[in-house]
mmCIF file of N, CA and C in Angstrom:
data_model
loop_
_atom_site.group_PDB
_atom_site.id
_atom_site.type_symbol
_atom_site.label_atom_id
_atom_site.label_comp_id
_atom_site.label_asym_id
_atom_site.label_seq_id
_atom_site.Cartn_x
_atom_site.Cartn_y
_atom_site.Cartn_z
ATOM 1 N N UNK V 1 -84.933 228.736 64.045
ATOM 2 C CA UNK V 1 -84.482 229.228 65.505
ATOM 3 C C UNK V 1 -84.325 227.865 66.237
ATOM 4 N N UNK V 2 -85.072 226.589 65.874
ATOM 5 C CA UNK V 2 -84.958 225.568 66.423
ATOM 6 C C UNK V 2 -83.620 224.870 66.309
ATOM 7 N N UNK V 3 -83.057 224.917 64.981
ATOM 8 C CA UNK V 3 -81.923 224.406 64.504
ATOM 9 C C UNK V 3 -80.666 225.011 65.423
ATOM 10 N N UNK V 4 -80.660 226.492 65.705
ATOM 11 C CA UNK V 4 -79.834 226.719 66.709
ATOM 12 C C UNK V 4 -80.179 226.666 68.032
ATOM 13 N N UNK V 5 -81.271 226.286 68.442
ATOM 14 C CA UNK V 5 -81.270 225.649 69.943
ATOM 15 C C UNK V 5 -80.870 224.126 70.154
ATOM 16 N N UNK V 6 -81.215 223.218 69.221
ATOM 17 C CA UNK V 6 -80.535 222.211 68.746
ATOM 18 C C UNK V 6 -79.110 221.900 69.140
ATOM 19 N N UNK V 7 -78.540 222.888 68.144
ATOM 20 C CA UNK V 7 -77.165 223.086 68.157
ATOM 21 C C UNK V 7 -76.150 223.423 69.396
ATOM 22 N N UNK V 8 -76.909 224.193 70.069
ATOM 23 C CA UNK V 8 -76.548 224.647 71.296
ATOM 24 C C UNK V 8 -76.609 223.731 72.288
ATOM 25 N N UNK V 9 -77.775 222.898 72.518
ATOM 26 C CA UNK V 9 -77.938 221.775 73.296
ATOM 27 C C UNK V 9 -77.009 220.711 73.287
ATOM 28 N N UNK V 10 -77.095 220.479 71.926
ATOM 29 C CA UNK V 10 -76.060 219.151 71.568
ATOM 30 C C UNK V 10 -74.516 219.705 71.794
ATOM 31 N N UNK V 11 -74.196 220.783 72.168
ATOM 32 C CA UNK V 11 -72.825 220.979 72.571
ATOM 33 C C UNK V 11 -72.697 221.143 73.706
ATOM 34 N N UNK V 12 -73.717 221.848 74.259
ATOM 35 C CA UNK V 12 -73.632 221.861 75.895
ATOM 36 C C UNK V 12 -73.578 220.118 76.629
ATOM 37 N N UNK V 13 -73.999 219.325 76.242
ATOM 38 C CA UNK V 13 -73.830 217.990 76.952
ATOM 39 C C UNK V 13 -72.614 217.767 76.730
ATOM 40 N N UNK V 14 -71.972 217.736 76.078
ATOM 41 C CA UNK V 14 -70.277 217.126 76.282
ATOM 42 C C UNK V 14 -69.624 218.270 76.901
ATOM 43 N N UNK V 15 -69.635 219.563 76.785
ATOM 44 C CA UNK V 15 -69.284 220.374 77.608
ATOM 45 C C UNK V 15 -69.316 220.350 79.402
ATOM 46 N N UNK V 16 -70.957 219.963 79.343
ATOM 47 C CA UNK V 16 -71.250 219.793 80.725
ATOM 48 C C UNK V 16 -70.415 218.370 81.469
ATOM 49 N N UNK V 17 -69.915 217.245 80.655
ATOM 50 C CA UNK V 17 -69.563 216.049 80.776
ATOM 51 C C UNK V 17 -68.158 216.574 81.197
ATOM 52 N N UNK V 18 -67.386 217.145 80.539
ATOM 53 C CA UNK V 18 -65.907 217.340 80.856
ATOM 54 C C UNK V 18 -65.903 218.419 81.893
ATOM 55 N N UNK V 19 -66.689 219.174 81.747
ATOM 56 C CA UNK V 19 -66.528 220.563 83.255
ATOM 57 C C UNK V 19 -66.916 219.807 84.442
ATOM 58 N N UNK V 20 -67.995 218.681 84.455
ATOM 59 C CA UNK V 20 -67.931 217.673 85.823
ATOM 60 C C UNK V 20 -67.101 216.934 85.707
ATOM 61 N N UNK V 21 -66.151 216.220 85.068
ATOM 62 C CA UNK V 21 -65.187 215.497 85.459
ATOM 63 C C UNK V 21 -63.812 215.972 85.673
ATOM 64 N N UNK V 22 -63.568 217.070 85.411
ATOM 65 C CA UNK V 22 -62.750 218.367 85.991
ATOM 66 C C UNK V 22 -62.983 218.636 87.210
ATOM 67 N N UNK V 23 -64.334 219.097 87.604
ATOM 68 C CA UNK V 23 -64.401 219.139 88.882
ATOM 69 C C UNK V 23 -64.628 218.240 89.785
ATOM 70 N N UNK V 24 -64.786 216.941 89.394
ATOM 71 C CA UNK V 24 -64.503 216.137 90.175
ATOM 72 C C UNK V 24 -63.323 215.701 90.393
ATOM 73 N N UNK V 25 -62.806 215.443 89.629
ATOM 74 C CA UNK V 25 -60.976 215.575 89.840
ATOM 75 C C UNK V 25 -60.398 216.442 90.642
ATOM 76 N N UNK V 26 -60.864 217.723 90.794
ATOM 77 C CA UNK V 26 -60.108 218.846 91.345
ATOM 78 C C UNK V 26 -60.528 218.933 92.743
ATOM 79 N N UNK V 27 -61.770 218.184 92.856
ATOM 80 C CA UNK V 27 -62.600 218.073 94.550
ATOM 81 C C UNK V 27 -61.488 216.750 95.004
ATOM 82 N N UNK V 28 -61.319 215.676 94.255
ATOM 83 C CA UNK V 28 -60.844 214.501 94.918
ATOM 84 C C UNK V 28 -59.120 214.496 95.242
ATOM 85 N N UNK V 29 -58.628 215.249 94.315
ATOM 86 C CA UNK V 29 -57.177 214.977 94.141
ATOM 87 C C UNK V 29 -56.534 216.729 94.685
ATOM 88 N N UNK V 30 -55.713 216.671 95.832
ATOM 89 C CA UNK V 30 -54.825 217.895 96.251
ATOM 90 C C UNK V 30 -53.685 218.153 95.126
ATOM 91 N N UNK V 31 -53.184 216.865 94.602
ATOM 92 C CA UNK V 31 -52.290 217.212 93.389
ATOM 93 C C UNK V 31 -52.811 217.996 92.011
ATOM 94 N N UNK V 32 -54.112 217.587 91.654
ATOM 95 C CA UNK V 32 -54.859 218.177 90.564
ATOM 96 C C UNK V 32 -54.955 219.440 90.862
ATOM 97 N N UNK V 33 -55.560 220.022 91.996
ATOM 98 C CA UNK V 33 -55.838 221.403 92.673
ATOM 99 C C UNK V 33 -54.354 222.238 92.170
ATOM 100 N N UNK V 34 -53.340 221.767 92.700
ATOM 101 C CA UNK V 34 -51.848 222.390 92.601
ATOM 102 C C UNK V 34 -52.097 222.553 91.295
ATOM 103 N N UNK V 35 -51.946 221.947 90.579
ATOM 104 C CA UNK V 35 -51.514 221.995 89.380
ATOM 105 C C UNK V 35 -52.517 222.984 88.270
ATOM 106 N N UNK V 36 -53.416 222.912 88.933
ATOM 107 C CA UNK V 36 -54.618 223.992 88.302
ATOM 108 C C UNK V 36 -54.039 225.118 88.619
ATOM 109 N N UNK V 37 -54.046 225.226 89.776
ATOM 110 C CA UNK V 37 -53.762 226.538 90.271
ATOM 111 C C UNK V 37 -52.558 227.189 89.729
ATOM 112 N N UNK V 38 -51.543 226.282 89.491
ATOM 113 C CA UNK V 38 -50.259 226.784 89.068
ATOM 114 C C UNK V 38 -50.378 227.420 87.475
ATOM 115 N N UNK V 39 -51.489 226.526 86.666
ATOM 116 C CA UNK V 39 -51.496 226.578 85.519
ATOM 117 C C UNK V 39 -52.134 228.007 85.099
ATOM 118 N N UNK V 40 -53.535 228.057 85.881
ATOM 119 C CA UNK V 40 -54.353 229.404 85.839
ATOM 120 C C UNK V 40 -53.654 230.887 86.403
ATOM 121 N N UNK V 41 -52.633 230.476 87.416
ATOM 122 C CA UNK V 41 -51.462 231.392 87.615
ATOM 123 C C UNK V 41 -50.519 231.961 86.460
ATOM 124 N N UNK V 42 -50.012 230.735 85.844
ATOM 125 C CA UNK V 42 -49.148 231.252 84.806
ATOM 126 C C UNK V 42 -49.938 231.973 83.699
ATOM 127 N N UNK V 43 -51.075 231.088 83.158
ATOM 128 C CA UNK V 43 -51.680 231.940 82.260
ATOM 129 C C UNK V 43 -52.164 233.404 82.453
ATOM 130 N N UNK V 44 -52.590 233.645 83.803
ATOM 131 C CA UNK V 44 -52.936 234.687 83.895
ATOM 132 C C UNK V 44 -51.870 236.198 83.812
ATOM 133 N N UNK V 45 -50.572 235.610 84.716
ATOM 134 C CA UNK V 45 -49.617 236.471 84.480
ATOM 135 C C UNK V 45 -49.180 236.446 82.924
ATOM 136 N N UNK V 46 -48.989 235.730 82.356
ATOM 137 C CA UNK V 46 -48.792 236.115 80.820
ATOM 138 C C UNK V 46 -49.753 236.939 79.895
ATOM 139 N N UNK V 47 -51.111 236.480 79.977
ATOM 140 C CA UNK V 47 -52.092 237.445 79.644
ATOM 141 C C UNK V 47 -52.222 238.789 79.742
ATOM 142 N N UNK V 48 -51.465 239.055 81.274
ATOM 143 C CA UNK V 48 -51.721 240.297 81.780
ATOM 144 C C UNK V 48 -50.672 241.060 81.623
ATOM 145 N N UNK V 49 -49.417 240.756 80.963
ATOM 146 C CA UNK V 49 -48.201 241.253 80.377
ATOM 147 C C UNK V 49 -48.646 242.458 79.480
ATOM 148 N N UNK V 50 -48.401 243.710 79.672
ATOM 149 C CA UNK V 50 -48.574 245.021 78.690
ATOM 150 C C UNK V 50 -48.808 244.459 77.250
ATOM 151 N N UNK V 51 -47.757 244.052 76.611
ATOM 152 C CA UNK V 51 -47.192 243.490 75.555
ATOM 153 C C UNK V 51 -48.536 242.535 74.845
ATOM 154 N N UNK V 52 -48.909 241.745 76.006
ATOM 155 C CA UNK V 52 -50.236 240.705 75.248
ATOM 156 C C UNK V 52 -51.556 241.414 75.655
ATOM 157 N N UNK V 53 -51.507 241.841 76.712
ATOM 158 C CA UNK V 53 -52.800 242.170 77.379
ATOM 159 C C UNK V 53 -53.420 243.594 76.221
ATOM 160 N N UNK V 54 -52.629 244.420 75.790
ATOM 161 C CA UNK V 54 -53.156 245.217 74.615
ATOM 162 C C UNK V 54 -53.664 244.868 73.273
ATOM 163 N N UNK V 55 -52.797 243.888 72.710
ATOM 164 C CA UNK V 55 -53.438 243.445 71.472
ATOM 165 C C UNK V 55 -54.651 242.332 72.007
ATOM 166 N N UNK V 56 -54.857 241.307 72.997
ATOM 167 C CA UNK V 56 -55.769 240.795 73.266
ATOM 168 C C UNK V 56 -57.167 241.432 73.641
ATOM 169 N N UNK V 57 -57.078 242.506 73.732
ATOM 170 C CA UNK V 57 -58.146 243.518 74.223
ATOM 171 C C UNK V 57 -58.708 243.892 73.066
ATOM 172 N N UNK V 58 -57.592 244.452 72.307
ATOM 173 C CA UNK V 58 -58.058 244.984 70.678
ATOM 174 C C UNK V 58 -58.936 243.967 70.215
ATOM 175 N N UNK V 59 -58.348 242.554 69.993
ATOM 176 C CA UNK V 59 -58.984 241.616 69.312
ATOM 177 C C UNK V 59 -60.153 241.099 69.955
ATOM 178 N N UNK V 60 -60.323 240.806 71.031
ATOM 179 C CA UNK V 60 -61.268 240.538 71.677
ATOM 180 C C UNK V 60 -62.686 241.666 71.311
ATOM 181 N N UNK V 61 -62.203 243.106 71.174
ATOM 182 C CA UNK V 61 -62.948 244.222 71.180
ATOM 183 C C UNK V 61 -63.735 243.990 69.439
ATOM 184 N N UNK V 62 -62.612 243.913 68.882
ATOM 185 C CA UNK V 62 -62.642 243.641 67.155
ATOM 186 C C UNK V 62 -63.883 242.366 66.977
ATOM 187 N N UNK V 63 -63.531 241.405 67.728
ATOM 188 C CA UNK V 63 -64.528 240.031 67.558
ATOM 189 C C UNK V 63 -65.858 240.759 68.009
ATOM 190 N N UNK V 64 -65.900 241.229 69.395
ATOM 191 C CA UNK V 64 -67.208 241.671 69.573
ATOM 192 C C UNK V 64 -68.099 242.334 68.831
ATOM 193 N N UNK V 65 -67.453 243.262 67.818
ATOM 194 C CA UNK V 65 -68.082 244.538 67.180
ATOM 195 C C UNK V 65 -68.690 243.500 65.862
ATOM 196 N N UNK V 66 -67.665 242.491 65.515
ATOM 197 C CA UNK V 66 -67.983 241.734 64.392
ATOM 198 C C UNK V 66 -69.288 240.961 64.645
ATOM 199 N N UNK V 67 -69.271 240.118 65.739
ATOM 200 C CA UNK V 67 -70.291 239.173 66.213
ATOM 201 C C UNK V 67 -71.548 239.902 66.253
ATOM 202 N N UNK V 68 -71.288 241.058 66.701
ATOM 203 C CA UNK V 68 -72.907 242.095 67.159
ATOM 204 C C UNK V 68 -73.491 242.672 65.553
ATOM 205 N N UNK V 69 -72.357 243.049 64.599
ATOM 206 C CA UNK V 69 -72.856 243.344 63.088
ATOM 207 C C UNK V 69 -73.312 242.206 62.769
ATOM 208 N N UNK V 70 -72.922 240.848 62.609
ATOM 209 C CA UNK V 70 -73.474 239.754 62.016
ATOM 210 C C UNK V 70 -74.960 239.168 62.622
ATOM 211 N N UNK V 71 -74.754 239.386 63.817
ATOM 212 C CA UNK V 71 -76.266 239.014 64.427
ATOM 213 C C UNK V 71 -77.302 240.463 64.195
ATOM 214 N N UNK V 72 -76.857 241.430 63.971
ATOM 215 C CA UNK V 72 -77.924 242.713 63.389
ATOM 216 C C UNK V 72 -78.251 242.277 61.989
ATOM 217 N N UNK V 73 -76.993 241.720 60.999
ATOM 218 C CA UNK V 73 -77.240 241.648 59.773
ATOM 219 C C UNK V 73 -78.081 240.234 59.609
ATOM 220 N N UNK V 74 -77.994 239.159 60.291
ATOM 221 C CA UNK V 74 -78.990 238.184 60.324
ATOM 222 C C UNK V 74 -80.373 238.331 60.546
ATOM 223 N N UNK V 75 -80.607 239.671 61.808
ATOM 224 C CA UNK V 75 -81.683 239.936 62.142
ATOM 225 C C UNK V 75 -82.617 240.738 60.885
ATOM 226 N N UNK V 76 -81.847 241.634 60.401
ATOM 227 C CA UNK V 76 -82.256 242.341 59.331
ATOM 228 C C UNK V 76 -82.632 241.934 57.863
ATOM 229 N N UNK V 77 -82.093 240.579 57.784
ATOM 230 C CA UNK V 77 -81.967 239.982 56.426
ATOM 231 C C UNK V 77 -81.196 240.981 55.462
ATOM 232 N N UNK V 78 -81.334 240.050 54.405
ATOM 233 C CA UNK V 78 -80.526 240.775 53.267
ATOM 234 C C UNK V 78 -80.987 241.911 52.595
ATOM 235 N N UNK V 79 -80.168 242.892 52.541
ATOM 236 C CA UNK V 79 -80.505 244.399 52.085
ATOM 237 C C UNK V 79 -79.927 244.692 50.798
ATOM 238 N N UNK V 80 -79.666 243.439 49.926
ATOM 239 C CA UNK V 80 -79.184 243.532 48.611
ATOM 240 C C UNK V 80 -80.378 243.770 47.560
ATOM 241 N N UNK V 81 -80.356 244.721 46.690
ATOM 242 C CA UNK V 81 -81.222 245.171 45.802
ATOM 243 C C UNK V 81 -80.747 245.048 44.478
ATOM 244 N N UNK V 82 -81.810 244.504 43.617
ATOM 245 C CA UNK V 82 -81.368 244.396 42.187
ATOM 246 C C UNK V 82 -81.890 245.291 41.454
ATOM 247 N N UNK V 83 -81.091 246.041 40.721
ATOM 248 C CA UNK V 83 -82.082 247.552 40.055
ATOM 249 C C UNK V 83 -81.931 246.578 38.313
ATOM 250 N N UNK V 84 -83.448 247.111 38.169
ATOM 251 C CA UNK V 84 -83.416 246.547 36.683
ATOM 252 C C UNK V 84 -83.586 247.646 35.750
ATOM 253 N N UNK V 85 -82.527 247.499 34.871
ATOM 254 C CA UNK V 85 -82.298 248.633 34.152
ATOM 255 C C UNK V 85 -82.557 248.221 32.700
ATOM 256 N N UNK V 86 -83.375 249.105 31.833
ATOM 257 C CA UNK V 86 -83.917 248.696 30.891
ATOM 258 C C UNK V 86 -83.055 248.916 29.508
ATOM 259 N N UNK V 87 -83.045 248.154 28.848
ATOM 260 C CA UNK V 87 -82.251 248.203 27.514
ATOM 261 C C UNK V 87 -82.442 249.493 26.641
ATOM 262 N N UNK V 88 -81.527 249.964 26.219
ATOM 263 C CA UNK V 88 -81.637 251.084 25.344
ATOM 264 C C UNK V 88 -82.567 250.863 24.227
ATOM 265 N N UNK V 89 -83.877 251.734 23.803
ATOM 266 C CA UNK V 89 -84.705 251.848 23.381
ATOM 267 C C UNK V 89 -84.435 251.351 21.671
ATOM 268 N N UNK V 90 -84.777 250.858 21.046
ATOM 269 C CA UNK V 90 -84.089 250.779 19.230
ATOM 270 C C UNK V 90 -84.604 251.781 18.746
ATOM 271 N N UNK V 91 -83.924 252.387 17.834
ATOM 272 C CA UNK V 91 -84.678 253.708 16.915
ATOM 273 C C UNK V 91 -85.470 252.794 15.877
ATOM 274 N N UNK V 92 -86.446 253.673 15.993
ATOM 275 C CA UNK V 92 -87.359 253.471 15.031
ATOM 276 C C UNK V 92 -87.179 253.320 13.383
ATOM 277 N N UNK V 93 -87.754 252.137 12.931
ATOM 278 C CA UNK V 93 -87.258 251.680 11.398
ATOM 279 C C UNK V 93 -87.299 253.242 10.694
ATOM 280 N N UNK V 94 -86.436 253.243 9.680
ATOM 281 C CA UNK V 94 -86.627 254.583 8.541
ATOM 282 C C UNK V 94 -85.978 255.860 9.259
ATOM 283 N N UNK V 95 -85.601 255.745 10.376
ATOM 284 C CA UNK V 95 -84.721 256.790 11.254
ATOM 285 C C UNK V 95 -83.417 256.514 11.573
ATOM 286 N N UNK V 96 -82.684 257.299 11.126
ATOM 287 C CA UNK V 96 -80.863 257.081 11.286
ATOM 288 C C UNK V 96 -80.608 258.130 12.128
ATOM 289 N N UNK V 97 -81.059 258.520 12.753
ATOM 290 C CA UNK V 97 -81.004 259.822 13.666
ATOM 291 C C UNK V 97 -80.760 261.149 12.995
ATOM 292 N N UNK V 98 -80.191 262.173 13.769
ATOM 293 C CA UNK V 98 -80.049 263.336 13.353
ATOM 294 C C UNK V 98 -79.086 263.513 12.071
ATOM 295 N N UNK V 99 -79.706 264.255 11.247
ATOM 296 C CA UNK V 99 -78.954 264.577 9.956
ATOM 297 C C UNK V 99 -78.138 265.914 9.779
#
C-alpha cells in the first residue's frame, strides 16, 4: 500500500507543476485563453458527434468494468487452487488382475 501512495504522489507533483504553469499562462495571456477556448470547443464538438460519442461511452464503460473487476481481484487475492491427484495405486505383486 505504501508503494501505491508513493507512486501516486510522485506522479502528482509533475502533474501539479504542469497544471499550474498552464493556469498561469491562461491567466496572463488573452491569446492563450482564446486558443484554449477554441481547442476545447473543437474537442467537445468532435467527441459529441453520434458516431464518436457512442463508441467512446462504450469503451469508457468497458474500461470501468475492467478496472472495478481488477480492484476486486486484487482485494480478494489469488483464487487459483491446485488439486493434488494421487497417482494410480500399483497392483500388488503376484496379482495380474482379473482372469
